[in-house]
Amino acid sequence: MSTFNSVPPGAGISDVARLAGVSQGTVSNVLNHPERVATATRDRVRQAISALAYVPNGAARSLAAGGSRSIGLILSDLENSLFVDIARGAERAAAEAGMSLLLANSDGRLESEDRYLDLFAESRVLSTLLTLNDDQHFRQIVGRVADSRSLVLLNFQVDPAEYCSVDGHNERGGYLATRHLIDIGRRRLVFVGGPDSLRPVSERHRGFSAALAESGLTAAADVTPDWINRSDGWRVGTGLVEAIAAGRIDGIVAASDLLAAGMLQAFATLGRVRVPHDVAIVGYDNNQAAWDSPVPISTIGQPGEEMGYRGARLAMEELVEGDAHQHRAVVLEPTLIVRESTVS
């Protein structure tokens, strides 16, 4: 954890580097990754920091002066427990640094994301973490965020030239889900996704297509509901019953657990489709909809808590390093979780 010290205005990372006789990158490593720096060099840099009473940037000065000690987190959808896990991870990182976490829920609405960004700016949070899944939202949001405001994207990968980000490997997850269905003998597979603007959904579909191509298969169908919630899954499920009953579909990869849960509910209500006997279903996210379902749903687990923790740590690194900070895009690996919706 980085230590923030009081500082008279004017001392910069270049001053520390010059006094210690090292590069600015070495100073940054001493502050955030001291294990990467030789002991003698580390001591020299720390002596220079002490001599100059250095704190890297304005946000850190505010922290040292007793100002805001908060970071903000704007979540897309609290109905999805993935985002609750992200909040837990971010809160843990903030607590370790003696800071607070302010939470907001946008329900995936651009106007809400705008409003909360403004609110956090007015509250002088040191940095904002933002979960996204829509490319259009990203472009509109970043177009109005001042360069001086620290922003870290979660559940959404961006070019490190722009911002830090932490995301799950969605294409790999779509591949794992599809490979599992193929491995248990399913061959007539459907992908149930969502709007094309949802980048994670399109990435998961690429993984679905790659696994099919690898096995010499083609999709039985691709279904694109209006959104990826339980009610959308219900509507899709009612529309797929005839094809499943006729044997034209025997496996489904759903872009979210909520979609999968809605389809299961439709099948159970209509009573004509047995899961997994007639059709096997894999969801995505490993949220409460998967493990609380009457038929527990096989799914792709995302490390949500790690995503939130790593994102908050990146935000803090940026605060400490200031102009020397180099943005990073962290991609976390998903895992297959097998339950009764595919293997009874």
Short mmCIF file of C-alpha atoms in Angstrom, two decimals, residues 73 75 80-92 129 131 154-155 166-168 285-286 300-312 332-335:
data_model
loop_
_atom_site.label_atom_id
_atom_site.label_comp_id
_atom_site.label_asym_id
_atom_site.label_seq_id
_atom_site.Cartn_x
_atom_site.Cartn_y
_atom_site.Cartn_z
CA LEU A 73 -17.92 3.08 -8.09
CA LEU A 75 -22.32 -0.20 -11.15
CA ASN A 80 -26.70 -9.13 -11.27
CA SER A 81 -24.67 -10.36 -8.32
CA LEU A 82 -21.48 -10.10 -10.41
CA PHE A 83 -21.60 -6.37 -9.76
CA VAL A 84 -22.12 -6.94 -6.03
CA ASP A 85 -18.93 -9.01 -6.09
CA ILE A 86 -17.13 -6.19 -7.94
CA ALA A 87 -18.24 -3.78 -5.21
CA ARG A 88 -16.95 -6.11 -2.48
CA GLY A 89 -13.53 -6.29 -4.12
CA ALA A 90 -13.28 -2.53 -4.62
CA GLU A 91 -14.39 -1.90 -1.05
CA ARG A 92 -11.71 -4.27 0.28
CA LEU A 129 -14.51 3.14 -11.17
CA THR A 131 -18.62 -0.76 -14.97
CA LEU A 154 -14.41 -2.45 -15.09
CA ASN A 155 -16.08 -5.31 -16.97
CA VAL A 166 -10.06 -4.69 -15.79
CA ASP A 167 -12.22 -7.16 -17.70
CA GLY A 168 -12.95 -10.86 -17.93
CA ASP A 285 -21.53 -14.79 -14.73
CA ASN A 286 -22.17 -17.33 -11.91
CA ILE A 300 -19.04 -19.41 -16.65
CA GLY A 301 -17.74 -17.82 -13.47
CA GLN A 302 -16.17 -14.39 -13.60
CA PRO A 303 -13.80 -13.30 -10.82
CA GLY A 304 -15.93 -10.29 -9.92
CA GLU A 305 -14.34 -9.62 -6.54
CA GLU A 306 -10.85 -9.72 -8.06
CA MET A 307 -12.05 -7.42 -10.83
CA GLY A 308 -13.19 -4.81 -8.32
CA TYR A 309 -10.07 -5.18 -6.18
CA ARG A 310 -7.66 -4.91 -9.10
CA GLY A 311 -9.57 -1.92 -10.51
CA ALA A 312 -9.40 -0.02 -7.22
CA LEU A 332 -8.94 -12.06 -15.98
CA GLU A 333 -9.58 -15.69 -16.88
CA PRO A 334 -13.09 -17.19 -16.56
CA THR A 335 -13.86 -20.65 -15.22
#
